[in-house]
Coordinates of C-alpha atoms and ligand atoms in Angstrom, one line a residue:
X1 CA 89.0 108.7 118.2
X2 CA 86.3 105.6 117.6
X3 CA 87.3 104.2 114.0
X4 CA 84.0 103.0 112.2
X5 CA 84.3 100.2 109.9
X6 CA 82.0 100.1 107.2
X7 CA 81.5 97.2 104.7
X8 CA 80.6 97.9 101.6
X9 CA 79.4 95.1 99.2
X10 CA 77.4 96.9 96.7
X11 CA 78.1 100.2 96.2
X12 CA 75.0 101.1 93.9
X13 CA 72.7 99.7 97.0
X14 CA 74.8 101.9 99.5
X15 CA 74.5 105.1 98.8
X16 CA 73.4 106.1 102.2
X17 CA 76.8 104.7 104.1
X18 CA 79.2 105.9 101.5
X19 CA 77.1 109.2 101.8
X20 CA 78.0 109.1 105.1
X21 CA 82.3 108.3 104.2
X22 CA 81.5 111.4 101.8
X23 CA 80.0 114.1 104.4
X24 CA 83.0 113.3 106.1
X25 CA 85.0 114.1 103.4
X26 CA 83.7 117.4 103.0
X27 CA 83.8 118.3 106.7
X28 CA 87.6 118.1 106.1
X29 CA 88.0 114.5 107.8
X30 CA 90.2 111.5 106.8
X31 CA 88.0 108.4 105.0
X32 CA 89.8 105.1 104.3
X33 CA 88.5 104.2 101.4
X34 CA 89.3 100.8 99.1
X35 CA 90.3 100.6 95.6
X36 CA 91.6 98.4 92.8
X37 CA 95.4 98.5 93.8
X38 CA 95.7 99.3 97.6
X39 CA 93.4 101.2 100.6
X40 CA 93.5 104.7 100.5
X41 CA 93.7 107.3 103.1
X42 CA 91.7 110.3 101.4
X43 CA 90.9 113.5 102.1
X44 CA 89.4 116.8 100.5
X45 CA 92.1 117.7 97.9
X46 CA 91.1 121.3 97.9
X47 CA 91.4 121.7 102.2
X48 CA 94.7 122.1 103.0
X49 CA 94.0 121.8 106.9
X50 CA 92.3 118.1 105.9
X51 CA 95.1 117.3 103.6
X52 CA 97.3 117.9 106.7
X53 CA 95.7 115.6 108.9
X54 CA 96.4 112.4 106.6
X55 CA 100.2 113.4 106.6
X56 CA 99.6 113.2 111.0
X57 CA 97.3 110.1 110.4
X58 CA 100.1 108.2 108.6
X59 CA 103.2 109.8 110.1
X60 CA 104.2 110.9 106.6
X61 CA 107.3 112.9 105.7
X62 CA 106.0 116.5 104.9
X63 CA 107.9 116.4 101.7
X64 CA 106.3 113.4 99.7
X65 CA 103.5 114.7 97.2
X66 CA 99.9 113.2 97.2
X67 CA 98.1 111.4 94.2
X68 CA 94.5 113.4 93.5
X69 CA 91.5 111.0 92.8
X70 CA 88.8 111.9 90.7
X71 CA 86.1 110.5 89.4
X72 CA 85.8 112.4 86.4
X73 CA 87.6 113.7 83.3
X74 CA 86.7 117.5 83.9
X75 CA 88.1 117.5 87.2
X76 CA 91.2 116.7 85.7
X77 CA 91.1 119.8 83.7
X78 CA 90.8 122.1 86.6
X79 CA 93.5 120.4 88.7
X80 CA 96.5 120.9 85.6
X81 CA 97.4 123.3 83.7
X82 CA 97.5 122.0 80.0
X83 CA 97.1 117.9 79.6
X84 CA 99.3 116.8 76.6
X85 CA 97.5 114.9 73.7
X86 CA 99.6 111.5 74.9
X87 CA 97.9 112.3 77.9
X88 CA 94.7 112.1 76.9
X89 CA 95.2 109.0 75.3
X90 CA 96.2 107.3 78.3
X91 CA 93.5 108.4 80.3
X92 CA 91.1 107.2 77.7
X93 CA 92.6 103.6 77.3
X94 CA 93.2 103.3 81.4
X95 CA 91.3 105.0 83.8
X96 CA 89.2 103.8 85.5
X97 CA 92.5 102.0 86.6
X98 CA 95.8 102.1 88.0
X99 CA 97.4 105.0 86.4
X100 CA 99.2 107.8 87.7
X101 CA 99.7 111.1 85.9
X102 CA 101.9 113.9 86.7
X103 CA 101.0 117.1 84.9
X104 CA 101.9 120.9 85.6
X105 CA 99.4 121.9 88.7
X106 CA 96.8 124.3 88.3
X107 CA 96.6 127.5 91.1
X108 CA 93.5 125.1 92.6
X109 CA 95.6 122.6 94.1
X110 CA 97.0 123.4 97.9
X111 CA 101.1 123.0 98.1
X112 CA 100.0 120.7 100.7
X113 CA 99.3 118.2 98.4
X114 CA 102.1 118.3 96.0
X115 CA 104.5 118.9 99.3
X116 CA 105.7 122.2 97.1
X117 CA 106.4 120.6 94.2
X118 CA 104.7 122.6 91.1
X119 CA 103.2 119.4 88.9
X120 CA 100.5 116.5 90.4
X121 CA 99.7 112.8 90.4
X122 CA 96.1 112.4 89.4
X123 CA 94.1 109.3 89.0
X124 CA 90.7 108.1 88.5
X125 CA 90.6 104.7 90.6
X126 CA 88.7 101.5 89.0
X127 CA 86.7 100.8 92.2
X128 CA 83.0 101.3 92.2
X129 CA 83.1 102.3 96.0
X130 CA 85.9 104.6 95.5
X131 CA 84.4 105.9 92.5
X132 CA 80.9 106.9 94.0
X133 CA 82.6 108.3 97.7
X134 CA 84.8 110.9 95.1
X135 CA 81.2 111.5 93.4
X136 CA 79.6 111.8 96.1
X137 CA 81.6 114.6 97.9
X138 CA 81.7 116.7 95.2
X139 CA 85.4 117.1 95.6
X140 CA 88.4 116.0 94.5
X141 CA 90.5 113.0 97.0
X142 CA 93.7 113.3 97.7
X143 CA 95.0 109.6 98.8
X144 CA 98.2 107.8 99.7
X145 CA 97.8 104.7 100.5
X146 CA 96.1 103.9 104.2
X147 CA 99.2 102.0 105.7
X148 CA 101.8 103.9 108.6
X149 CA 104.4 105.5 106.6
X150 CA 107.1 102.9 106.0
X151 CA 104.7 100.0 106.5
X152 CA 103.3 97.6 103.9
X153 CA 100.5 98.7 101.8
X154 CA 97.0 97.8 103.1
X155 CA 95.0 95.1 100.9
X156 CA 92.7 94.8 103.2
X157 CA 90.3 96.5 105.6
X158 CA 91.9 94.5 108.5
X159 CA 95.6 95.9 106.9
X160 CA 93.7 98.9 107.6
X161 CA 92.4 98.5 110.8
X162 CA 95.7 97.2 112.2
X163 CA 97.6 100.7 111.2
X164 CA 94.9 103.3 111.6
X165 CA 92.5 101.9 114.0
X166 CA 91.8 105.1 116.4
X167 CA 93.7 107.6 114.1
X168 CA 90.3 108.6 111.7
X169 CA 86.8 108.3 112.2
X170 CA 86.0 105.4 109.2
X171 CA 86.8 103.1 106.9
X172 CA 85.0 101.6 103.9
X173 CA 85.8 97.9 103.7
X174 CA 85.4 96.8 100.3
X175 CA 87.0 93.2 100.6
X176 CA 90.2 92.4 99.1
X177 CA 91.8 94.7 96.7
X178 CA 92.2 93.2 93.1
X179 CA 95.6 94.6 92.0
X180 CA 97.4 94.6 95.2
X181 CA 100.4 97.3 94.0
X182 CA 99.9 100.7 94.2
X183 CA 99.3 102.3 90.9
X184 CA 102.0 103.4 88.0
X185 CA 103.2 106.6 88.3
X186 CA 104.2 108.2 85.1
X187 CA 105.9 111.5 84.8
X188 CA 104.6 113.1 81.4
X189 CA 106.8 116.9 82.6
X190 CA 109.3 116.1 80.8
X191 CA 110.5 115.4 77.2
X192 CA 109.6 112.0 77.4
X193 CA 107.3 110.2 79.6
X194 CA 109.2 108.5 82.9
X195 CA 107.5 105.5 84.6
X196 CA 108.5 106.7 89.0
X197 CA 106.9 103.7 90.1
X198 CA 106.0 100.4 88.1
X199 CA 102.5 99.6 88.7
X200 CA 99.1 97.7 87.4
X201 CA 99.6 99.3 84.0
X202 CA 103.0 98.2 83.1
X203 CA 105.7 99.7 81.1
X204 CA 104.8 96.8 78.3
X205 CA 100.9 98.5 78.1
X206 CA 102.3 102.1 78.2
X207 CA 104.6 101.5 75.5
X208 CA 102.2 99.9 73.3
X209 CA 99.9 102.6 73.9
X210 CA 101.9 105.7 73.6
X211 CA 105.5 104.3 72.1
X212 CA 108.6 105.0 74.0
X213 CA 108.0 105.3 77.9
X214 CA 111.2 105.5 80.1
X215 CA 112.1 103.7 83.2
X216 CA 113.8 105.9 86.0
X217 CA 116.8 104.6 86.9
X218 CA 115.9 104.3 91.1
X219 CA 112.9 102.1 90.2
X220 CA 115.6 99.1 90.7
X221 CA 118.7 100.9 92.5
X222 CA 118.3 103.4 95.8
X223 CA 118.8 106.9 95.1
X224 CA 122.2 107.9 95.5
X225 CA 124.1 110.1 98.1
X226 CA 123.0 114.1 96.7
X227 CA 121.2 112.4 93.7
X228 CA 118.2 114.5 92.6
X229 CA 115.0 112.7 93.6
X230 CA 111.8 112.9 90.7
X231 CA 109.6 111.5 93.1
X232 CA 109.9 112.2 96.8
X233 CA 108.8 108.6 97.7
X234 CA 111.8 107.3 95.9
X235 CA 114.2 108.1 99.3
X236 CA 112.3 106.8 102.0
X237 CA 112.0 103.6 102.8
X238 CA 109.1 101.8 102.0
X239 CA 106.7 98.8 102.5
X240 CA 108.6 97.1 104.7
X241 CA 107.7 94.5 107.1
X242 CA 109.9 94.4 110.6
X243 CA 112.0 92.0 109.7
X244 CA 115.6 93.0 107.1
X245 CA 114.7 91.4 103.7
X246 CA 116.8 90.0 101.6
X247 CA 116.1 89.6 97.6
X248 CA 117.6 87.1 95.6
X249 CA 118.0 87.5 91.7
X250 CA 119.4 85.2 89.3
X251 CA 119.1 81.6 87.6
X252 CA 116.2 79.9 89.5
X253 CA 117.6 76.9 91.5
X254 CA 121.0 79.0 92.7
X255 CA 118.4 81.2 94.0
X256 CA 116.4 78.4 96.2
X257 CA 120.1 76.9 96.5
X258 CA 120.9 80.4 98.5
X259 CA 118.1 80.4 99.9
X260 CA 117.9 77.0 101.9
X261 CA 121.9 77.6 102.9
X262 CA 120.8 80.8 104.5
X263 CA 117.5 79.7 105.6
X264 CA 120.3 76.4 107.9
X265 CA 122.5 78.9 108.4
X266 CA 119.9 81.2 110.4
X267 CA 118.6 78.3 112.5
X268 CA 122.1 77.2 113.3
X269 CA 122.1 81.0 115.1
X270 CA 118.3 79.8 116.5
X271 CA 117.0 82.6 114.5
X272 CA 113.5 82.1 112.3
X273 CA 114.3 82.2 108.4
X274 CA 110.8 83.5 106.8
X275 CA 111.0 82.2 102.8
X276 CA 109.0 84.3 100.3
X277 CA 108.8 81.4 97.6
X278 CA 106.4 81.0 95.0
X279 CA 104.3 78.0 94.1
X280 CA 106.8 76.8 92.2
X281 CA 109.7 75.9 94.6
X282 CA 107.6 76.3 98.0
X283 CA 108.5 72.6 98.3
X284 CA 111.8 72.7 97.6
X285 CA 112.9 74.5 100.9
X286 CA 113.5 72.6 104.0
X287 CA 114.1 74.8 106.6
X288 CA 112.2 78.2 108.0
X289 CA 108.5 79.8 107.7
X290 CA 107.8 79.1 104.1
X291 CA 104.9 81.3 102.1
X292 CA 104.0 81.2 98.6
X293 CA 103.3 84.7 97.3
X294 CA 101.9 83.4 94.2
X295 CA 102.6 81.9 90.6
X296 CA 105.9 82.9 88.9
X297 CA 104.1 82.6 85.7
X298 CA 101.7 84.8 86.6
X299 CA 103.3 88.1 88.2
X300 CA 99.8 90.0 88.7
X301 CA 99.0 87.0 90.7
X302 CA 102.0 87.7 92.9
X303 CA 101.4 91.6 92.6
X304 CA 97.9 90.3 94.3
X305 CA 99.5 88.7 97.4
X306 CA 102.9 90.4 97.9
X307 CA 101.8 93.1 100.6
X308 CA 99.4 90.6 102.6
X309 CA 102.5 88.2 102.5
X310 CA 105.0 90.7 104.0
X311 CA 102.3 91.6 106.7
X312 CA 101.9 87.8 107.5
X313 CA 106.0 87.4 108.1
X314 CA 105.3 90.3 110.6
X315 CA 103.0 88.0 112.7
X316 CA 104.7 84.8 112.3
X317 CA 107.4 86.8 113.8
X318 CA 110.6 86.1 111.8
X319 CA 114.1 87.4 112.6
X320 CA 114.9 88.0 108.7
X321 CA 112.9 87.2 105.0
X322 CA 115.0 86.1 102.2
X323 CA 112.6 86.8 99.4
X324 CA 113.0 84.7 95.3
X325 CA 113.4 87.0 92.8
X326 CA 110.8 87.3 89.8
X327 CA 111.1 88.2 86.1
X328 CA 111.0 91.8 86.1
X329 CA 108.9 92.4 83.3
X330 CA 105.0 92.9 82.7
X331 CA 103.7 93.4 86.1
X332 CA 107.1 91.5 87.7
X333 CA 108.9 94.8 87.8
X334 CA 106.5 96.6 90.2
X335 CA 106.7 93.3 92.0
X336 CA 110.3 93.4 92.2
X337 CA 110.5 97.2 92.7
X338 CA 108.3 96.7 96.0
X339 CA 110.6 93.7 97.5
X340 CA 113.5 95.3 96.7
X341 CA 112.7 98.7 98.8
X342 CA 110.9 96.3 101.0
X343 CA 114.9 94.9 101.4
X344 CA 116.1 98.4 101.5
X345 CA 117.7 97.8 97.9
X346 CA 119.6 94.2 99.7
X347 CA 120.0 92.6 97.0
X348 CA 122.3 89.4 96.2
X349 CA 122.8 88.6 92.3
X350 CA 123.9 85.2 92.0
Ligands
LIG401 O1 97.5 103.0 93.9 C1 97.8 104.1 94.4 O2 98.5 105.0 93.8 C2 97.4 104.3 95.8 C3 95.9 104.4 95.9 C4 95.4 104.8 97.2 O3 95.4 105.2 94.9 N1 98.0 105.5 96.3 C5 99.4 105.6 96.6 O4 99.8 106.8 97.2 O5 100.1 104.7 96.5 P1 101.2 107.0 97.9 O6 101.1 108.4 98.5 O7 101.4 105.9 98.8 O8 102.2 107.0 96.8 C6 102.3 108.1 95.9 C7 103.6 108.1 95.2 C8 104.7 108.6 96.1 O9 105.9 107.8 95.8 C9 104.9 110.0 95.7 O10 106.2 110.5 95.9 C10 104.6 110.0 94.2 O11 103.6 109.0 94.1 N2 104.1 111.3 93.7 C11 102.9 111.9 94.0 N3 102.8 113.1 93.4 C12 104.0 113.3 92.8 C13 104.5 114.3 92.0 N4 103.8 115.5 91.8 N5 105.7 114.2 91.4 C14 106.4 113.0 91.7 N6 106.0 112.0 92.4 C15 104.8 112.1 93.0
LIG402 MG1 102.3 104.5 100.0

């Protein structure tokens, strides 16, 4: 299959192209599409034969659930069965945005979206493009995001093009995306809301929106041996780049003290160190690839460059990343929640 690539720089002047993305849609095809956190891979969220081909596209596991976009509020209501009052406030203070929320499932949504499971993820995403291809088709858009399975998220139309060139027939390519995580998930099933999967709106902005918000327990440990799973995702292994990743946590300068033994250690065994530093202490390491994935004072900055980072260790070809450790609070915990699946949970505590 020919993959189209499509650059969209104003959506309200575009119409006609993300017409096209959206005729697609409703022929029961696979669009990638950008938004404000990662690319998606969508398709009609109502087809279940479309649904199925982004599972084949990405080489998903069968059993991890879909997030439903939409680009309005009274989709929402059609796609759950009864949306909670805290619900409702949430949506009104954060979507457009990166917000995920799992409700009961109405009879409308295909099993093939929620992988059996009787609640859904919806989310209306913050980017104009996104927003008018979901308007456009008239439907619903279910959307993981656009990467292999197991791969770093896309942040970019060339992340894109690099996994799913050949696989669909287009992709949008809206530039970089601004957030750079995938979006909070937030489980509100339950007696309390759970956060699954820290994201863009952190646990700080839930909490001062809605009071207490939990944290599940496997957002910073792996899911143990016959533990029960909330969210599917939470056992496979994710974003990873080709190379085993090591995350360091603790006081700052044992941390780039680790690092730099490891990083002489490595070459002694002629093998390439890749350092994921941050502005701070890039210059404090002497041996290996080096990369900055940001300022440590400024974790959504890091959110912004993590993937893009961990796809750039894949090129310079390094035999292992030893990644710094951030604060994990405010948008630092999705941060370290990403590198430390991207490590497989390998973590050292100093
Ligand atoms: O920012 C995002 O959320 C991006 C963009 C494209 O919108 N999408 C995305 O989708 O990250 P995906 O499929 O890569 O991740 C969805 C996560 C998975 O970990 C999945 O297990 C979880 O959300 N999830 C989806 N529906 C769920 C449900 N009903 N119950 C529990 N977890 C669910
Ligand atoms: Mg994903």
């Amino acid at each position: 299959m020919k993959t189209r690539v499509i650059t969209i720089s104003d959506p309200e002047q575009q119409e006609k192209e993300i017409m096209e993305a959206a005729q697609l849609l409703r022929s029961g095809q696979v669009v990638a599409f950008p938004t404000e956190t990662v690319y998606g891979l969508g398709a009609n969220a109502l087809d279940a034969e479309a649904v199925g081909r982004i599972f084949k596209a990405k080489g998903r596991p069968s059993d991890n659930p879909l997030i439903v976009h939409i680009s309005d509020i009274s989709t929402w209501h059609k796609l759950v069965e009864a949306i909670p009052k805290k619900a409702l406030l949430l949506a009104d203070k954060f979507w457009p945005g990166p917000l995920t929320i799992i409700l009961k499932k109405s009879k409308l949504v295909p099993e093939a979206v929620t992988a059996g499971l009787d609640t859904v993820g919806v989310r209306m995403p913050a980017h104009p493009a996104a927003l008018k291809l979901i308007e456009l088709s008239g439907v619903p858009v279910a959307a993981p995001s656009a990467n292999i399975s197991g791969r770093p998220s896309p942040t970019s139309a060339q992340h894109v093009i690099e996994d799913m060139n050949g696989r669909i027939p287009m992709i949008l390519d809206g530039g970089k995306t601004e957030v750079g995580v995938e979006s909070t998930v937030l489980d509100m099933t339950g007696s309390a809301p759970m956060v699954l999967r820290p994201g863009g709106v952190t646990v700080e902005m839930l909490q001062a929106a809605i009071g207490q918000v939990r944290i599940h327990p496997n957002v910073m440990r792996p899911v143990q041996k016959d533990e029960k799973v909330r969210s599917p995702g939470m056992k496979y292994v994710h974003y990873a780049p080709k190379a085993p990743v090591t995350l360091v946590r603790g006081e700052l300068n044992r941390q780039v003290e680790f690092i730099n033994k490891e990083a002489a250690r490595l070459e002694k065994e002629s093998k390439r160190a890749g350092i994921l530093a941050t502005d701070q202490t890039l210059s404090r390491y002497q041996a290996g690839i080096r990369l900055s994935m940001g300022d440590r004072e400024n974790p959504a900055d890091i959110a912004g460059k993590l993937f893009a980072r961990l796809r750039e260790f894949d090129e310079l070809g390094v035999d292992a990343i030893l990644a710094e450790g951030v604060e994990e609070k405010e948008e630092g915990l999705a941060v370290m929640n990403r590198i430390a699946r991207a490590a497989g949970f390998h973590i050292i505590d100093l």
